[in-house]
XYZ file of C-alpha atoms in Angstrom:
520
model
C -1.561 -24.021 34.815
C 1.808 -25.205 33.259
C 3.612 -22.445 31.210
C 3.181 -25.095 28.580
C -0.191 -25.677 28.662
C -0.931 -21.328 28.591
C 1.629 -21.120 25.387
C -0.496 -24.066 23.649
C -3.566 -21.600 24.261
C -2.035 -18.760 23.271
C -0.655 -20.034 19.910
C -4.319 -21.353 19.660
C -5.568 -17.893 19.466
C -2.958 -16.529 17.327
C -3.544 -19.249 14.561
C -7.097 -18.685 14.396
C -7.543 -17.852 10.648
C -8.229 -14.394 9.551
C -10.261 -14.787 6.616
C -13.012 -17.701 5.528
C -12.299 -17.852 1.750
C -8.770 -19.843 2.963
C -10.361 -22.106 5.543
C -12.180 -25.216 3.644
C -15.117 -25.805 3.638
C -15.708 -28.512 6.669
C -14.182 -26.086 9.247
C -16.269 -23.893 8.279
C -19.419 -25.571 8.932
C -17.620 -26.401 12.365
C -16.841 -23.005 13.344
C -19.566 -21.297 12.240
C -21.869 -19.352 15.354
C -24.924 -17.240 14.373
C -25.433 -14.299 16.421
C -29.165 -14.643 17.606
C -31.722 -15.150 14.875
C -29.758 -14.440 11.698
C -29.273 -18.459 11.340
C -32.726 -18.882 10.737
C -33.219 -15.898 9.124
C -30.428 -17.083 6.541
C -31.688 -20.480 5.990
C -34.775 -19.307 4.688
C -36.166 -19.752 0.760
C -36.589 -16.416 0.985
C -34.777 -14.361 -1.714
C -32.473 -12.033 0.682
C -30.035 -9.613 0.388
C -26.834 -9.873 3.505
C -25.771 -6.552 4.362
C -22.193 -6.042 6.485
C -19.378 -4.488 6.995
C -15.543 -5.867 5.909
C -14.990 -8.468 8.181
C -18.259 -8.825 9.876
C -18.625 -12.759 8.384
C -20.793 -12.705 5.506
C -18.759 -14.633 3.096
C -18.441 -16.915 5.941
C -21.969 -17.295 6.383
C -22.577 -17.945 3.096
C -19.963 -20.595 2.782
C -21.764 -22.010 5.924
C -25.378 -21.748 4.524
C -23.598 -23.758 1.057
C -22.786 -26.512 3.589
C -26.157 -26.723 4.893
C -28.153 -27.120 2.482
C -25.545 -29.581 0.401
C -26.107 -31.626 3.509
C -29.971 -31.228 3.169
C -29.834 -32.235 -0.516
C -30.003 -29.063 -2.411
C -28.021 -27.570 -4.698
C -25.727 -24.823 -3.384
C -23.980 -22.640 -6.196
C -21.485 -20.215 -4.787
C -19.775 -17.104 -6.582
C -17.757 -15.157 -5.756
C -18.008 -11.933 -7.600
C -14.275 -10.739 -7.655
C -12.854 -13.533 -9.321
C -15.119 -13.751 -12.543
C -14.714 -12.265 -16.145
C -11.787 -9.322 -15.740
C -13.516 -7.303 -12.752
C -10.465 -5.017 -12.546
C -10.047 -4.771 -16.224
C -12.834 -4.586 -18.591
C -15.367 -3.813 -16.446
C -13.930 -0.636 -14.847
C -12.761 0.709 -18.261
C -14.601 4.006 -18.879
C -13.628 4.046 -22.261
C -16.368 1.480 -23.008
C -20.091 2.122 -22.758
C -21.806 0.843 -19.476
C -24.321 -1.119 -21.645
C -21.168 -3.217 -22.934
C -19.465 -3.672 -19.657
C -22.748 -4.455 -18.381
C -23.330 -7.124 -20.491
C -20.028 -8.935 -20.237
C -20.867 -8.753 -16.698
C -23.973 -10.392 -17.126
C -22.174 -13.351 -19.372
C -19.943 -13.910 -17.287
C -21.913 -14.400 -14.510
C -24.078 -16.820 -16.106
C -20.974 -18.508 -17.139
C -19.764 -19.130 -13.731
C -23.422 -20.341 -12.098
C -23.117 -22.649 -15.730
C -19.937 -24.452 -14.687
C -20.814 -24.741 -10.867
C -24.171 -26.460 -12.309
C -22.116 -28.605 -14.802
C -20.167 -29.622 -11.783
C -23.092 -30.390 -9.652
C -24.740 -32.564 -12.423
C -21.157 -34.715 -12.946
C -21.223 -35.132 -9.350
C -24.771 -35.829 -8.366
C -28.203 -37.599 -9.261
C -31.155 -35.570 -10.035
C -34.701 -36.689 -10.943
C -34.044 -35.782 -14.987
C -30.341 -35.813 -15.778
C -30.973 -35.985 -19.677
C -33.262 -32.870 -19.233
C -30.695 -31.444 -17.053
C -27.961 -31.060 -19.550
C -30.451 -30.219 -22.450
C -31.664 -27.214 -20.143
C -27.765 -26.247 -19.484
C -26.948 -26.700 -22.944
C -30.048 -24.172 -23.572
C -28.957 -21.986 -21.062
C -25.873 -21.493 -22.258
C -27.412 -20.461 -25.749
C -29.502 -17.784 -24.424
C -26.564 -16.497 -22.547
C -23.740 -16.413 -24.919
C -25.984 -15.205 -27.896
C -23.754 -12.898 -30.235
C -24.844 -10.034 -32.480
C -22.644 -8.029 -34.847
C -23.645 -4.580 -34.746
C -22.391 -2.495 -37.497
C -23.488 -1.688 -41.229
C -24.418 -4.424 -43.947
C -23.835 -4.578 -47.456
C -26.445 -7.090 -50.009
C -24.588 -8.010 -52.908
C -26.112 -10.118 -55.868
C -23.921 -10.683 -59.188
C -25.635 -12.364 -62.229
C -23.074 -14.203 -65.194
C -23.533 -16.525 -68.206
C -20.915 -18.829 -69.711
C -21.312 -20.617 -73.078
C -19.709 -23.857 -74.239
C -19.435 -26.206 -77.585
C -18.870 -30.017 -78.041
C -19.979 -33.391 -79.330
C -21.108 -36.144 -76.932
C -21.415 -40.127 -77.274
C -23.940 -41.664 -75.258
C -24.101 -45.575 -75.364
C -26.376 -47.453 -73.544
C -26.054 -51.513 -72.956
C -29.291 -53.093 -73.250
C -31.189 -56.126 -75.085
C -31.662 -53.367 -77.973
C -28.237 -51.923 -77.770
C -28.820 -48.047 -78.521
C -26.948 -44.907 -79.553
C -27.132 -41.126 -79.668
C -24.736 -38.486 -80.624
C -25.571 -34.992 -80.096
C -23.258 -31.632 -81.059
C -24.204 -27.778 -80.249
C -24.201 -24.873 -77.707
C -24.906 -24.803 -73.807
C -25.720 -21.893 -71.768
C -25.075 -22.054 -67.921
C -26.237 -19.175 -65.987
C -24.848 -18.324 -62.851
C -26.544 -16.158 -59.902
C -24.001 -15.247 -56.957
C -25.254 -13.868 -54.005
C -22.789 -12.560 -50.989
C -23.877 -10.583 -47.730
C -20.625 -8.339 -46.109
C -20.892 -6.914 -42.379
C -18.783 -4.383 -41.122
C -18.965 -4.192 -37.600
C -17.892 -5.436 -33.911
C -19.280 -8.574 -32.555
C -21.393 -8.271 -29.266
C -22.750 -10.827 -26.749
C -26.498 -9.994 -25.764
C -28.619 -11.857 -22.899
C -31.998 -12.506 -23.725
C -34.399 -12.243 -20.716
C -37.292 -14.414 -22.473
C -34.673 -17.874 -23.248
C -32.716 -16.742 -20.607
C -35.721 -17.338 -17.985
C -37.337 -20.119 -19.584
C -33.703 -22.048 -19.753
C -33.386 -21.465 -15.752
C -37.176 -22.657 -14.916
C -36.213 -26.072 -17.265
C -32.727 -26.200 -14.819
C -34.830 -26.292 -11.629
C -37.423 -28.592 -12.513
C -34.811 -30.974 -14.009
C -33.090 -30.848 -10.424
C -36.491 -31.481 -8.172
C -36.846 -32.669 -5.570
C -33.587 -30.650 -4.995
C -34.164 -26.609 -4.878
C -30.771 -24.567 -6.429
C -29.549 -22.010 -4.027
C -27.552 -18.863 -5.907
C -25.154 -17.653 -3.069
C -23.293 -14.391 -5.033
C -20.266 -12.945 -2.430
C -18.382 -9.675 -2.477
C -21.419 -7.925 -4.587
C -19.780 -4.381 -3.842
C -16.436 -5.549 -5.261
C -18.470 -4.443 -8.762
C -18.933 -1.381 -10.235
C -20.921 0.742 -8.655
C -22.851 1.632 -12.401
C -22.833 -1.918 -13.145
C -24.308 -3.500 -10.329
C -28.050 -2.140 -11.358
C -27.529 -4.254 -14.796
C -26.782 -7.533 -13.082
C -29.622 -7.066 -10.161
C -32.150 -5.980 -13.301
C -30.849 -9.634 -15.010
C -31.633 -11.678 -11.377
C -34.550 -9.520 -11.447
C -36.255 -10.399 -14.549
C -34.808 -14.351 -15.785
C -33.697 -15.614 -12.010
C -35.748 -14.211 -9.190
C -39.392 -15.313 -10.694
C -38.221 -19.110 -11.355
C -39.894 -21.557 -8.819
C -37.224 -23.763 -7.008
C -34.605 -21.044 -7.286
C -33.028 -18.970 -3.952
C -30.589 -15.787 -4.483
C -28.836 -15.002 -1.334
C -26.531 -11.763 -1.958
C -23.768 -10.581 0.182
C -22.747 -6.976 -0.062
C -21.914 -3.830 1.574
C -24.602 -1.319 2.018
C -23.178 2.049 1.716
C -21.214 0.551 -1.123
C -24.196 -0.806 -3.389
C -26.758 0.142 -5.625
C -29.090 -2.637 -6.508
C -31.991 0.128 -7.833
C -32.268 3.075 -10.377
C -35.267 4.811 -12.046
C -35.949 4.356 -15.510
C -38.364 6.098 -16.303
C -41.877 5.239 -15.370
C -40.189 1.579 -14.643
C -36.988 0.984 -12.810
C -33.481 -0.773 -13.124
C -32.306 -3.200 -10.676
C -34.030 -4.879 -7.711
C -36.281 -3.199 -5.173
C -35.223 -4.453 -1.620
C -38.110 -5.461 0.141
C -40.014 -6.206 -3.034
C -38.076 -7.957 -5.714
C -36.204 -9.657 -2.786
C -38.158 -10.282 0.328
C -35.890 -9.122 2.878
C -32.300 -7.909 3.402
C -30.501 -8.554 6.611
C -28.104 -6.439 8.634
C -25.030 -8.457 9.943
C -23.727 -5.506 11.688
C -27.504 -4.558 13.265
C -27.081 -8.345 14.569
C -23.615 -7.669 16.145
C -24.479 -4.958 17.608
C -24.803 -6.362 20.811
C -25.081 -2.875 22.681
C -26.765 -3.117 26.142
C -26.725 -7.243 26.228
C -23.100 -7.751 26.533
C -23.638 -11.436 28.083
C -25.144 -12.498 24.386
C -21.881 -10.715 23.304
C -19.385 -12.417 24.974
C -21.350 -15.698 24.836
C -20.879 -15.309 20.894
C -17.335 -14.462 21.051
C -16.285 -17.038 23.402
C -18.331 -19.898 21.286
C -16.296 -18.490 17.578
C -12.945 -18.404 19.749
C -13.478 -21.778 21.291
C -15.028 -23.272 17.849
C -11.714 -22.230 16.321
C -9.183 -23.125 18.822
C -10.593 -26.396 20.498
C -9.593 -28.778 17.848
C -6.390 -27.213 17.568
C -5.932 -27.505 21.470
C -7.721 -31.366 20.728
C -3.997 -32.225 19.064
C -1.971 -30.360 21.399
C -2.925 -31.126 24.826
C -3.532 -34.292 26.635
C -6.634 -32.796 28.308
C -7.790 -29.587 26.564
C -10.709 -27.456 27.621
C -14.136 -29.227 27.469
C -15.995 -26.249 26.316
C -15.939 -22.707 25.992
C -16.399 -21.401 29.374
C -13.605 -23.833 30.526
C -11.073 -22.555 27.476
C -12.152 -18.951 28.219
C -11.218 -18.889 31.915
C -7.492 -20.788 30.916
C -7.152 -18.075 28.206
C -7.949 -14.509 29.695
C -7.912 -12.651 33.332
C -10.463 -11.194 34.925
C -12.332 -8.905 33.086
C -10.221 -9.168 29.889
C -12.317 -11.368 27.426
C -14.958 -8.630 28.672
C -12.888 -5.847 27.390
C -12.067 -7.720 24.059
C -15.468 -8.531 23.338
C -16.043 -4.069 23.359
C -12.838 -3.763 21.532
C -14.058 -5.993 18.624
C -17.290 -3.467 18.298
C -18.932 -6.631 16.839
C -16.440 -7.448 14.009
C -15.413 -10.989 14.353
C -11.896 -10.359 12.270
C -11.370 -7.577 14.447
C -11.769 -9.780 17.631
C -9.822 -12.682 16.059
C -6.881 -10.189 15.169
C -7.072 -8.325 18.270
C -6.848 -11.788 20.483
C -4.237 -12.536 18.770
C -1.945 -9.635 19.152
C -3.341 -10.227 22.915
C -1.960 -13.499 22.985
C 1.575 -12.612 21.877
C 1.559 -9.567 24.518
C 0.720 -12.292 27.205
C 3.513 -14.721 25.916
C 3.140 -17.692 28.445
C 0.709 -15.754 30.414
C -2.949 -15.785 30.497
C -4.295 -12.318 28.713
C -5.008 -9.543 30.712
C -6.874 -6.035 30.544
C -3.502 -4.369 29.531
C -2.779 -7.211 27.011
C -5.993 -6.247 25.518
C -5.632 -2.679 25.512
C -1.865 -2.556 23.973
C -3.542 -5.146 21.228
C -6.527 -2.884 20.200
C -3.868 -0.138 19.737
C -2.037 -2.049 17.478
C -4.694 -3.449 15.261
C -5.916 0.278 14.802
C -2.133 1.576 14.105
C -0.919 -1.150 11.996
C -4.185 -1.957 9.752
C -7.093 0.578 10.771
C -5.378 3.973 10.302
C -3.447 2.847 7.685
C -6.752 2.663 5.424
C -6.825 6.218 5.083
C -3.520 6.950 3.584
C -4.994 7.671 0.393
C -8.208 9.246 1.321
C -7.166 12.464 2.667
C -10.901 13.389 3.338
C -11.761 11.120 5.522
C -8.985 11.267 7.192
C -9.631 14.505 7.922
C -13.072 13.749 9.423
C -11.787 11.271 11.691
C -8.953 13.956 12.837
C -11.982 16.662 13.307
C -14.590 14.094 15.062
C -11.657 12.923 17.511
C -10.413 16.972 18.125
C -14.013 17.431 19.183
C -15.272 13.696 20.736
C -11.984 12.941 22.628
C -10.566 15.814 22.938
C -13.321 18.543 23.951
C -15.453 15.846 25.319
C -13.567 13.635 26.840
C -15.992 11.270 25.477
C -15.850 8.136 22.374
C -19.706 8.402 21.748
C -22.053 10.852 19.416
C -24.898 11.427 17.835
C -25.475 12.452 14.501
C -29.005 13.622 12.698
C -30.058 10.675 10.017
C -30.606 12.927 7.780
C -27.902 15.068 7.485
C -25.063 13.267 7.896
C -26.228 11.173 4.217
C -24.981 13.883 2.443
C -21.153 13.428 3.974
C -20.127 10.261 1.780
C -16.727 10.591 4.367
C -18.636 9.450 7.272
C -19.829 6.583 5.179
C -15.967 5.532 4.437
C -15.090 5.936 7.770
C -18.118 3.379 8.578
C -16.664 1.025 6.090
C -13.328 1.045 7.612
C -14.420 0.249 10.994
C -13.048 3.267 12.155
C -16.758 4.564 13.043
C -19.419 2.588 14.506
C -22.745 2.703 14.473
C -24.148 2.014 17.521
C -27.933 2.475 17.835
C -30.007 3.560 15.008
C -33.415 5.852 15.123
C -32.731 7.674 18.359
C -35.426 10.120 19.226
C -34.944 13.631 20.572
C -38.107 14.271 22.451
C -37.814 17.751 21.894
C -38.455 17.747 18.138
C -39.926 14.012 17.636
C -39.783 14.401 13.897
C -36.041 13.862 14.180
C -34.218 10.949 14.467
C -30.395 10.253 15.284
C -28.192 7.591 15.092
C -25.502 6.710 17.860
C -22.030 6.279 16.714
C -18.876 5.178 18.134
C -14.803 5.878 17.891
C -13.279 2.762 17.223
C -11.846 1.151 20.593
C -8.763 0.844 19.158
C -8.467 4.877 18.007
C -9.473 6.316 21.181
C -6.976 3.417 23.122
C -3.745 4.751 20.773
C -4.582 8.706 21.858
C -4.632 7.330 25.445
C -1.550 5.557 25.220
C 0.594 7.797 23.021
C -1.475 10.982 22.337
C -0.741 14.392 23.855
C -1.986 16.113 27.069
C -4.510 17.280 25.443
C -6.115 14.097 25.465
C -4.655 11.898 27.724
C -5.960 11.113 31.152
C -4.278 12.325 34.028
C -3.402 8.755 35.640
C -1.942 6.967 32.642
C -0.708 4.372 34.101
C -2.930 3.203 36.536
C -5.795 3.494 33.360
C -3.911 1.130 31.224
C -5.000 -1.822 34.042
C -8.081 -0.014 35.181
C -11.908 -1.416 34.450
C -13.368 2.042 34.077
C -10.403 2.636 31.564
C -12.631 3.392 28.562
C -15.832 5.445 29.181
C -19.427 3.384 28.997
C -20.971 3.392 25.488
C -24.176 5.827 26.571
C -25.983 8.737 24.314
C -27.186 11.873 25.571
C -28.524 14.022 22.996
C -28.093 17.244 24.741
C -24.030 16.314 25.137
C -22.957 14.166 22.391
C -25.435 15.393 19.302
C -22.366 16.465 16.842
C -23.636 19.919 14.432
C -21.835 18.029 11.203
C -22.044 20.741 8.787
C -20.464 23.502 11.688
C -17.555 20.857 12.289
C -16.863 20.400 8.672
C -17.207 23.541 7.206
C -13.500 23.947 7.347
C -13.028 21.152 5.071
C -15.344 22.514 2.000
């Protein structure tokens, strides 16, 4: 191959975009792959929850699903949760009550479904369009409803006034006629005036609220309204019960309505007790299922479904670039794959992503760069996964000394002692170290397999986590003695490079609370 034709594939994969909120909408649909069932899973009526971590695709599913069923002939009404009201502002000030952050929340929510309705019914013809607007116009009545709490003051003031003075009346008939009359008249007046002192607050009514949404979807049938609310953990964590209590009680129970919810799971709370009732929405009851995007990427022991996913989103993405750029470009993905990458190098990408798409997509691209007008090779990949972790990974933890001190202990004891990258740690005890949860978030930790049993005590389950590629890569590369391997340089081209992703609960079971008692 031309040096040409390997730097048009190259700047292929480094202009792959990084995030789907600024890709439109059509490329999306294009681009889109579902890892194994989760497309069908996702285009069910079911009300569902979408669990995943940063860049594991969820808004871009989402934006996907909007497509589909646009094309189908529903209604698809996407928010996204960061960009309504003043999310940085009002909500998180503590100086207000939660019940009146929570209920500017809830407004403006129903604000922003109102104007992507209003849109939709400007746009579109629906079996009832005059009972369409007279719903919205309803709805937004029982959502904007304002009360002014405060005290009131009934004031009632009673007054006469007396006056004097002739009159003339004449009146024009056959039998002209005439009266004059002289004397007193007494007006009395009665003045009534109400005063409130107090604040003006909006309140959502459940009841209106409800009945409003049910006369929205039956105005719209034949055509079903799909709710698709993004970036749900962008809220408040105190808040986000109020709004999944509102869904709960006016949206969820309407017939021809779907709520699909992306969010991340250690960083939600859709549920608290309330007494003999609760707040919020139980998973699993209120909405019928939530789904794991990072359970479906974990592609652990079937690494050919893996790299069959990978190599479909990077061809997706780069094909109709190539399309414009080359005379003949690659007919599909296996063809575009082998032009792109060495031997064994999309391989090693594909465990370097550890089931991330943005990592993978920012990781082949740093690849690319290495490889210049060459295709990518093991060491390409390598040198790119240490990047990715130095330049955006590590630098998440600049301002969370904690977990940074986690990661610093796990690696002392994985890498270092155990010249290892996998563990284990016990389900139940590591829930109580919110640091391993952040580290989780930030991709710096992954979770592998979940519900491992030790067969000694079978009342005890583990969970299988990970180093990030990328971490245990950098100590490799640049790291001390203490961790690096003795041939350095033959490892950076070496297959068996990285050690295999395996657990073993009598080597790699981690004692948490004996590691981190230094940190207390």
């Amino acid at each position: 191959m031309t040096d040409r034709r390997q730097r048009h594939v190259n700047q292929a994969l480094m202009r792959i975009p990084r995030r789907a909120e600024s890709t439109d909408r059509s490329t999306l649909a294009t681009t889109y792959v579902a890892a194994g069932s989760f497309s069908a899973m996702l285009n069910s009526e079911d009300h569902q929850i979408l669990y995943g971590r940063r860049g594991t695709g969820k808004t871009h599913a989402l934006l996907y699903l909007s497509d589909v069923v646009e094309r189908a002939g529903d209604v698809a009404v996407y928010v996204d949760l960061r960009t309504i009201g003043s999310a940085g502002g009002l909500y998180a000030d503590s100086s207000l009550s939660p019940s009146t952050r929570g209920t500017h929340l809830l407004v403006d929510t129903l604000e922003a479904i109102h104007e992507e309705l209003l849109t939709a019914a400007m746009e579109r013809e629906f079996g009832d369009p005059d009972g369409l607007l007279r719903a919205m116009d309803t709805l937004v009545d029982a959502s904007t409803a304002v009360e002014v709490v405060g005290e009131v003051e009934a004031e009632t003031r009673l007054g006469e006034k007396e006056h004097s003075g002739a009159g003339v009346e004449l009146s024009v008939s056959t039998a002209p006629r005439g009266r004059i009359s002289a004397g007193q008249q007494r007006t009395v007046r009665a003045e009534s005036r109400l005063r409130r002192t107090g604040v003006e607050q909006h309140r959502v009514l459940f009841g209106p609220l409800g009945r409003a949404l049910r006369a929205v979807a039956k105005a719209m049938r034949p055509s079903r309204l799909w709710v698709l609310l993004d970036e749900w953990s962008s809220l408040p964590v105190d808040l986000q019960p109020l709004l999944a209590d509102l869904l709960r009680r006016s949206v969820l129970p309407v017939p021809g309505i779907t709520v699909k919810i992306a969010a991340i799971e250690r960083r939600s709370r859709f549920f608290v007790p309330n007494g003999n009732d609760y707040l919020g929405i139980e998973v699993g009851s209120d909405a019928a299922s939530a789904v794991s995007l990072d359970d479906f990427m974990i592609f652990d022991h079937t690494q050919n479904r893996a790299q069959e996913f990978f190599g479909q989103l990077f061809y997706n993405h780069a094909g109709p670039r190539l399309a414009t750029m080359m005379r003949e470009p690659p007919a599909d993905a296996d063809a575009f794959l082998g032009e792109a990458f060495r031997r064994g190098a999309f391989a090693e990408l594909v465990r370097a992503a550890e089931g991330v798409p943005r990592d993978a997509i920012n990781i082949a691209a740093l690849a690319a760069q290495h490889a210049n007008a060459e295709p990518i090779a093991l060491a390409d990949v390598r040198n790119a996964a240490k990047d990715w972790y130095l330049r955006d990974k590590r630098n998440a933890l600049a301002v969370n000394e904690p977990a940074r001190r986690t990661l610093q202990l796990l690696v002392d004891e994985i890498v270092g002692n155990r010249r290892s990258r996998t563990f284990v740690l016990d389900q139940l005890g590591y829930a109580a170290y919110e640091t391993i949860d952040e580290l989780y978030d930030a991709r710096l930790l992954h979770l592998l397999r979940r519900g491992i049993v030790d067969p000694q005590h079978p009342g005890r389950l583990y969970d299988g986590f990970a180093i990030d590629y990328g971490c245990y890569v950098s100590l490799l590369l640049v790291g001390d003695q203490h961790t690096r391997v003795r041939d350095r340089g033959g490892w950076i081209s070496s297959p068996k490079g990285v050690p295999p992703d395996g657990f073993s609960l009598s080597r790699v079971a981690v004692d948490l609370p004996t590691l981190l008692k230094g940190m207390a």
